[in-house]
PDB file of C-alpha atoms in Angstrom:
ATOM      1  CA  GLN A   1      67.939 -16.214  -9.981  1.00 79.00           C
ATOM      2  CA  ALA A   2      66.961 -14.689  -6.628  1.00 81.00           C
ATOM      3  CA  TYR A   3      64.683 -12.231  -8.478  1.00 79.00           C
ATOM      4  CA  ASN A   4      62.761 -15.007 -10.260  1.00 80.00           C
ATOM      5  CA  LEU A   5      62.586 -17.135  -7.138  1.00 85.00           C
ATOM      6  CA  LYS A   6      61.105 -14.263  -5.125  1.00 83.00           C
ATOM      7  CA  LYS A   7      58.734 -13.399  -7.978  1.00 81.00           C
ATOM      8  CA  HIS A   8      57.307 -16.921  -8.254  1.00 82.00           C
ATOM      9  CA  VAL A   9      57.452 -18.125  -4.653  1.00 85.00           C
ATOM     10  CA  LYS A  10      56.152 -14.834  -3.169  1.00 80.00           C
ATOM     11  CA  SER A  11      57.033 -15.515   0.484  1.00 85.00           C
ATOM     12  CA  PHE A  12      60.004 -17.252   2.100  1.00 88.00           C
ATOM     13  CA  LEU A  13      58.527 -16.863   5.572  1.00 88.00           C
ATOM     14  CA  ASN A  14      59.679 -19.716   7.819  1.00 89.00           C
ATOM     15  CA  PHE A  15      61.354 -21.575   4.934  1.00 93.00           C
ATOM     16  CA  ASN A  16      64.507 -23.627   5.348  1.00 94.00           C
ATOM     17  CA  ILE A  17      66.617 -23.206   2.226  1.00 95.00           C
ATOM     18  CA  LEU A  18      69.471 -25.369   0.925  1.00 96.00           C
ATOM     19  CA  GLU A  19      71.914 -23.935  -1.590  1.00 97.00           C
ATOM     20  CA  ILE A  20      74.234 -26.421  -3.233  1.00 97.00           C
ATOM     21  CA  GLY A  21      77.371 -24.656  -4.398  1.00 95.00           C
ATOM     22  CA  GLY A  22      76.699 -21.424  -2.500  1.00 95.00           C
ATOM     23  CA  GLY A  23      80.062 -19.839  -3.205  1.00 94.00           C
ATOM     24  CA  TYR A  24      80.936 -17.007  -0.850  1.00 95.00           C
ATOM     25  CA  GLY A  25      77.319 -16.556   0.243  1.00 96.00           C
ATOM     26  CA  ILE A  26      75.911 -13.678  -1.790  1.00 95.00           C
ATOM     27  CA  MET A  27      72.644 -15.544  -2.606  1.00 94.00           C
ATOM     28  CA  ALA A  28      72.236 -16.324   1.112  1.00 96.00           C
ATOM     29  CA  GLU A  29      72.756 -12.657   1.952  1.00 95.00           C
ATOM     30  CA  ILE A  30      70.115 -11.577  -0.584  1.00 93.00           C
ATOM     31  CA  ILE A  31      67.488 -14.179   0.304  1.00 93.00           C
ATOM     32  CA  MET A  32      67.911 -13.958   4.107  1.00 93.00           C
ATOM     33  CA  LYS A  33      66.463 -10.430   3.877  1.00 91.00           C
ATOM     34  CA  HIS A  34      63.063 -12.027   3.167  1.00 90.00           C
ATOM     35  CA  ASP A  35      62.259 -13.638   6.547  1.00 87.00           C
ATOM     36  CA  VAL A  36      63.843 -17.010   5.788  1.00 92.00           C
ATOM     37  CA  LYS A  37      63.899 -19.348   8.758  1.00 94.00           C
ATOM     38  CA  ASN A  38      67.363 -20.816   8.043  1.00 95.00           C
ATOM     39  CA  TYR A  39      69.750 -20.929   5.087  1.00 96.00           C
ATOM     40  CA  PHE A  40      72.014 -23.915   4.570  1.00 97.00           C
ATOM     41  CA  ILE A  41      75.003 -23.700   2.192  1.00 97.00           C
ATOM     42  CA  CYS A  42      76.667 -26.893   1.023  1.00 97.00           C
ATOM     43  CA  ASP A  43      79.972 -26.401  -0.781  1.00 97.00           C
ATOM     44  CA  LEU A  44      83.603 -27.422  -0.904  1.00 96.00           C
ATOM     45  CA  ASP A  45      85.429 -26.837   2.375  1.00 96.00           C
ATOM     46  CA  GLU A  46      87.817 -24.298   0.807  1.00 96.00           C
ATOM     47  CA  THR A  47      84.902 -22.263  -0.525  1.00 97.00           C
ATOM     48  CA  LEU A  48      83.123 -22.397   2.833  1.00 98.00           C
ATOM     49  CA  ASN A  49      86.175 -20.755   4.429  1.00 98.00           C
ATOM     50  CA  ILE A  50      85.626 -17.746   2.160  1.00 97.00           C
ATOM     51  CA  ALA A  51      81.851 -17.792   2.738  1.00 98.00           C
ATOM     52  CA  GLU A  52      82.345 -17.870   6.497  1.00 97.00           C
ATOM     53  CA  MET A  53      84.738 -14.936   6.394  1.00 97.00           C
ATOM     54  CA  TYR A  54      82.476 -12.895   4.095  1.00 97.00           C
ATOM     55  CA  LEU A  55      79.201 -13.623   5.896  1.00 97.00           C
ATOM     56  CA  LYS A  56      80.635 -13.022   9.393  1.00 96.00           C
ATOM     57  CA  ASN A  57      82.244  -9.732   8.396  1.00 96.00           C
ATOM     58  CA  PHE A  58      79.696  -8.234   6.007  1.00 94.00           C
ATOM     59  CA  THR A  59      76.270  -9.441   7.182  1.00 94.00           C
ATOM     60  CA  LYS A  60      74.339  -9.367  10.449  1.00 94.00           C
ATOM     61  CA  TYR A  61      73.294 -13.033  10.313  1.00 94.00           C
ATOM     62  CA  LYS A  62      74.375 -15.735  12.734  1.00 95.00           C
ATOM     63  CA  ILE A  63      76.769 -18.124  10.980  1.00 97.00           C
ATOM     64  CA  LYS A  64      77.236 -21.712  12.166  1.00 96.00           C
ATOM     65  CA  ARG A  65      79.830 -24.013  10.634  1.00 96.00           C
ATOM     66  CA  ILE A  66      78.887 -27.698  10.555  1.00 95.00           C
ATOM     67  CA  LYS A  67      82.221 -29.309  11.413  1.00 93.00           C
ATOM     68  CA  SER A  68      81.277 -32.970  11.604  1.00 93.00           C
ATOM     69  CA  ILE A  69      78.604 -35.456  10.633  1.00 91.00           C
ATOM     70  CA  GLU A  70      77.628 -35.517  14.327  1.00 91.00           C
ATOM     71  CA  ASP A  71      76.954 -31.750  14.205  1.00 92.00           C
ATOM     72  CA  LEU A  72      74.793 -32.295  11.148  1.00 90.00           C
ATOM     73  CA  ASN A  73      72.883 -35.254  12.548  1.00 87.00           C
ATOM     74  CA  ASN A  74      72.159 -33.243  15.730  1.00 89.00           C
ATOM     75  CA  LEU A  75      70.897 -30.240  13.781  1.00 90.00           C
ATOM     76  CA  ASP A  76      67.209 -29.445  14.184  1.00 88.00           C
ATOM     77  CA  LEU A  77      66.151 -26.779  11.685  1.00 88.00           C
ATOM     78  CA  ASN A  78      62.690 -26.670  13.242  1.00 84.00           C
ATOM     79  CA  THR A  79      63.973 -25.212  16.510  1.00 85.00           C
ATOM     80  CA  SER A  80      66.604 -22.828  15.123  1.00 84.00           C
ATOM     81  CA  SER A  81      65.897 -19.600  13.306  1.00 89.00           C
ATOM     82  CA  GLY A  82      67.751 -16.830  11.492  1.00 91.00           C
ATOM     83  CA  LYS A  83      70.977 -18.733  10.935  1.00 95.00           C
ATOM     84  CA  ILE A  84      73.142 -19.472   7.942  1.00 97.00           C
ATOM     85  CA  TYR A  85      74.656 -22.939   8.222  1.00 97.00           C
ATOM     86  CA  LEU A  86      77.808 -23.851   6.316  1.00 98.00           C
ATOM     87  CA  CYS A  87      78.317 -27.545   5.581  1.00 97.00           C
ATOM     88  CA  ASP A  88      80.929 -29.248   3.460  1.00 96.00           C
ATOM     89  CA  VAL A  89      80.008 -31.695   0.716  1.00 95.00           C
ATOM     90  CA  LYS A  90      81.298 -34.779   2.549  1.00 94.00           C
ATOM     91  CA  ASN A  91      79.127 -34.163   5.616  1.00 93.00           C
ATOM     92  CA  TYR A  92      75.999 -33.291   3.632  1.00 93.00           C
ATOM     93  CA  LEU A  93      76.289 -36.388   1.439  1.00 92.00           C
ATOM     94  CA  SER A  94      76.892 -38.567   4.546  1.00 89.00           C
ATOM     95  CA  LEU A  95      73.724 -37.382   6.243  1.00 82.00           C
ATOM     96  CA  SER A  96      72.066 -40.289   8.033  1.00 71.00           C
ATOM     97  CA  LYS A  97      68.828 -38.587   9.036  1.00 73.00           C
ATOM     98  CA  GLU A  98      66.258 -36.832   6.939  1.00 77.00           C
ATOM     99  CA  ILE A  99      66.494 -33.066   6.949  1.00 84.00           C
ATOM    100  CA  SER A 100      63.914 -31.500   4.699  1.00 85.00           C
ATOM    101  CA  PHE A 101      64.289 -28.190   2.908  1.00 93.00           C
ATOM    102  CA  ASP A 102      61.487 -26.057   1.511  1.00 93.00           C
ATOM    103  CA  ILE A 103      63.661 -24.660  -1.280  1.00 94.00           C
ATOM    104  CA  VAL A 104      66.798 -26.038  -2.942  1.00 94.00           C
ATOM    105  CA  ILE A 105      68.929 -23.655  -5.029  1.00 94.00           C
ATOM    106  CA  ASN A 106      71.678 -24.535  -7.466  1.00 93.00           C
ATOM    107  CA  SER A 107      73.460 -21.970  -9.611  1.00 88.00           C
ATOM    108  CA  CYS A 108      75.818 -23.467 -12.152  1.00 84.00           C
ATOM    109  CA  SER A 109      77.479 -26.140 -10.004  1.00 89.00           C
ATOM    110  CA  PHE A 110      75.476 -29.253 -10.961  1.00 89.00           C
ATOM    111  CA  CYS A 111      76.893 -28.971 -14.478  1.00 84.00           C
ATOM    112  CA  GLU A 112      80.441 -28.968 -13.035  1.00 87.00           C
ATOM    113  CA  MET A 113      80.027 -32.236 -11.099  1.00 89.00           C
ATOM    114  CA  THR A 114      80.902 -35.768 -12.041  1.00 87.00           C
ATOM    115  CA  LYS A 115      77.972 -38.062 -12.741  1.00 88.00           C
ATOM    116  CA  GLU A 116      78.591 -39.916  -9.459  1.00 91.00           C
ATOM    117  CA  MET A 117      78.648 -36.734  -7.348  1.00 92.00           C
ATOM    118  CA  PHE A 118      75.619 -35.338  -9.147  1.00 91.00           C
ATOM    119  CA  ASN A 119      73.637 -38.532  -8.446  1.00 90.00           C
ATOM    120  CA  LYS A 120      74.602 -38.476  -4.756  1.00 93.00           C
ATOM    121  CA  TYR A 121      73.072 -35.022  -4.461  1.00 93.00           C
ATOM    122  CA  LEU A 122      69.945 -36.160  -6.290  1.00 91.00           C
ATOM    123  CA  ASP A 123      69.612 -39.150  -3.955  1.00 91.00           C
ATOM    124  CA  ASN A 124      69.509 -36.754  -0.981  1.00 90.00           C
ATOM    125  CA  ILE A 125      67.187 -34.272  -2.677  1.00 91.00           C
ATOM    126  CA  SER A 126      64.796 -37.038  -3.772  1.00 90.00           C
ATOM    127  CA  MET A 127      63.835 -37.494  -0.098  1.00 87.00           C
ATOM    128  CA  TYR A 128      62.351 -33.971   0.075  1.00 89.00           C
ATOM    129  CA  TYR A 129      58.602 -33.605  -0.395  1.00 87.00           C
ATOM    130  CA  ASN A 130      56.797 -30.583  -1.776  1.00 88.00           C
ATOM    131  CA  SER A 131      60.111 -28.728  -2.113  1.00 91.00           C
ATOM    132  CA  ILE A 132      60.773 -25.960  -4.601  1.00 90.00           C
ATOM    133  CA  ILE A 133      63.887 -26.274  -6.745  1.00 89.00           C
ATOM    134  CA  SER A 134      65.478 -23.231  -8.376  1.00 89.00           C
ATOM    135  CA  CYS A 135      68.117 -24.338 -10.824  1.00 86.00           C
ATOM    136  CA  SER A 136      70.300 -22.458 -13.278  1.00 83.00           C
ATOM    137  CA  ASN A 137      72.850 -24.565 -15.158  1.00 79.00           C
ATOM    138  CA  ARG A 138      74.309 -24.957 -18.634  1.00 76.00           C
ATOM    139  CA  ASP A 139      74.057 -28.207 -20.595  1.00 78.00           C
ATOM    140  CA  ARG A 140      77.268 -30.258 -20.654  1.00 79.00           C
ATOM    141  CA  ILE A 141      78.370 -33.496 -22.290  1.00 81.00           C
ATOM    142  CA  GLU A 142      81.379 -35.345 -20.919  1.00 78.00           C
ATOM    143  CA  GLY A 143      82.126 -38.801 -22.302  1.00 79.00           C
ATOM    144  CA  ASN A 144      78.927 -40.815 -22.038  1.00 79.00           C
ATOM    145  CA  PHE A 145      77.467 -38.513 -19.353  1.00 77.00           C
ATOM    146  CA  GLU A 146      75.044 -35.889 -20.608  1.00 77.00           C
ATOM    147  CA  TYR A 147      74.083 -33.220 -18.124  1.00 77.00           C
ATOM    148  CA  ARG A 148      70.956 -31.390 -19.255  1.00 76.00           C
ATOM    149  CA  HIS A 149      69.605 -28.383 -17.341  1.00 73.00           C
ATOM    150  CA  ASN A 150      66.097 -29.902 -17.311  1.00 76.00           C
ATOM    151  CA  PHE A 151      67.171 -33.268 -15.855  1.00 81.00           C
ATOM    152  CA  TRP A 152      64.450 -33.185 -13.168  1.00 80.00           C
ATOM    153  CA  PHE A 153      61.816 -33.969 -15.786  1.00 81.00           C
ATOM    154  CA  ASN A 154      63.537 -37.181 -16.893  1.00 82.00           C
ATOM    155  CA  ASP A 155      64.638 -38.554 -13.527  1.00 86.00           C
ATOM    156  CA  LYS A 156      62.297 -41.219 -12.141  1.00 88.00           C
ATOM    157  CA  ARG A 157      63.205 -40.240  -8.549  1.00 88.00           C
ATOM    158  CA  PHE A 158      61.157 -37.065  -8.932  1.00 88.00           C
ATOM    159  CA  ASN A 159      57.554 -36.159  -9.568  1.00 89.00           C
ATOM    160  CA  VAL A 160      57.878 -32.635 -11.009  1.00 88.00           C
ATOM    161  CA  GLU A 161      55.484 -29.713 -11.353  1.00 87.00           C
ATOM    162  CA  THR A 162      56.741 -26.682 -13.329  1.00 83.00           C
ATOM    163  CA  ILE A 163      56.439 -23.280 -11.663  1.00 78.00           C
ATOM    164  CA  PHE A 164      58.691 -21.183 -13.943  1.00 77.00           C
ATOM    165  CA  ASP A 165      60.603 -21.986 -17.120  1.00 74.00           C
ATOM    166  CA  TYR A 166      62.741 -19.289 -18.713  1.00 68.00           C
ATOM    167  CA  LYS A 167      61.753 -20.457 -22.217  1.00 61.00           C
ATOM    168  CA  ASN A 168      58.090 -19.582 -21.742  1.00 48.00           C
ATOM    169  CA  ILE A 169      58.388 -15.895 -20.803  1.00 47.00           C
ATOM    170  CA  ASN A 170      60.476 -12.824 -21.496  1.00 46.00           C
ATOM    171  CA  TYR A 171      63.501 -13.815 -19.413  1.00 46.00           C
ATOM    172  CA  PRO A 172      64.670 -10.758 -17.401  1.00 51.00           C
ATOM    173  CA  SER A 173      68.404 -11.374 -17.721  1.00 51.00           C
ATOM    174  CA  LEU A 174      71.239 -10.269 -19.958  1.00 52.00           C
ATOM    175  CA  ASN A 175      72.669 -13.802 -19.953  1.00 54.00           C
ATOM    176  CA  LYS A 176      70.231 -15.967 -21.887  1.00 57.00           C
ATOM    177  CA  ASN A 177      72.796 -18.762 -22.253  1.00 63.00           C
ATOM    178  CA  ILE A 178      72.172 -20.102 -18.753  1.00 69.00           C
ATOM    179  CA  PRO A 179      68.671 -21.582 -18.522  1.00 72.00           C
ATOM    180  CA  GLN A 180      66.742 -21.135 -15.304  1.00 77.00           C
ATOM    181  CA  TYR A 181      63.622 -22.823 -14.083  1.00 78.00           C
ATOM    182  CA  ILE A 182      61.734 -23.327 -10.859  1.00 85.00           C
ATOM    183  CA  VAL A 183      59.947 -26.605 -10.168  1.00 86.00           C
ATOM    184  CA  ARG A 184      58.211 -28.276  -7.273  1.00 87.00           C
ATOM    185  CA  ILE A 185      59.399 -31.830  -6.647  1.00 86.00           C
ATOM    186  CA  ASN A 186      57.323 -34.584  -5.124  1.00 83.00           C
ATOM    187  CA  PRO A 187      54.332 -32.272  -4.564  1.00 78.00           C
ATOM    188  CA  ALA A 188      51.793 -33.026  -1.879  1.00 64.00           C
ATOM    189  CA  LYS A 189      48.755 -34.807  -3.198  1.00 53.00           C
TER     190      LYS A 189
END
């Protein structure tokens, strides 16, 4: 996913990136090597404990844990640089001010969420303008909720422009069962 994102976006210079479901931080470690302004991981608190330990011990980046909604609401990504922020789901979804990200990444966690949780994330993301979304998720049906990997195209909260769709090229991956695409949401006019 990082390979295709770098291939199609070209430069991450001065970008603020949000990864939803960042795990222990390996994607952050890879992408921070490309002059990213700041990287923001949103995940479950237990997972962030592992990410914090890994990133502090095995990378050179400054790590800042967002411990409260006050910390998050006081955050100014325009004045900070070179940091990886770790924020739990509850604080991110309670955000009361607009923080905009240039890129949003999700690798296989949207399809694990309940419909309610998934829609809360989309409500937040729908406020971003001209942002690039890199998404890699399997389709899933649970009860009357159908999660489809290409949901962006059918959600009225988003105006979508396709940048990369794995179906239209020779996908450079051994795992062709997990679709990946890159889109721009709410592009500037």
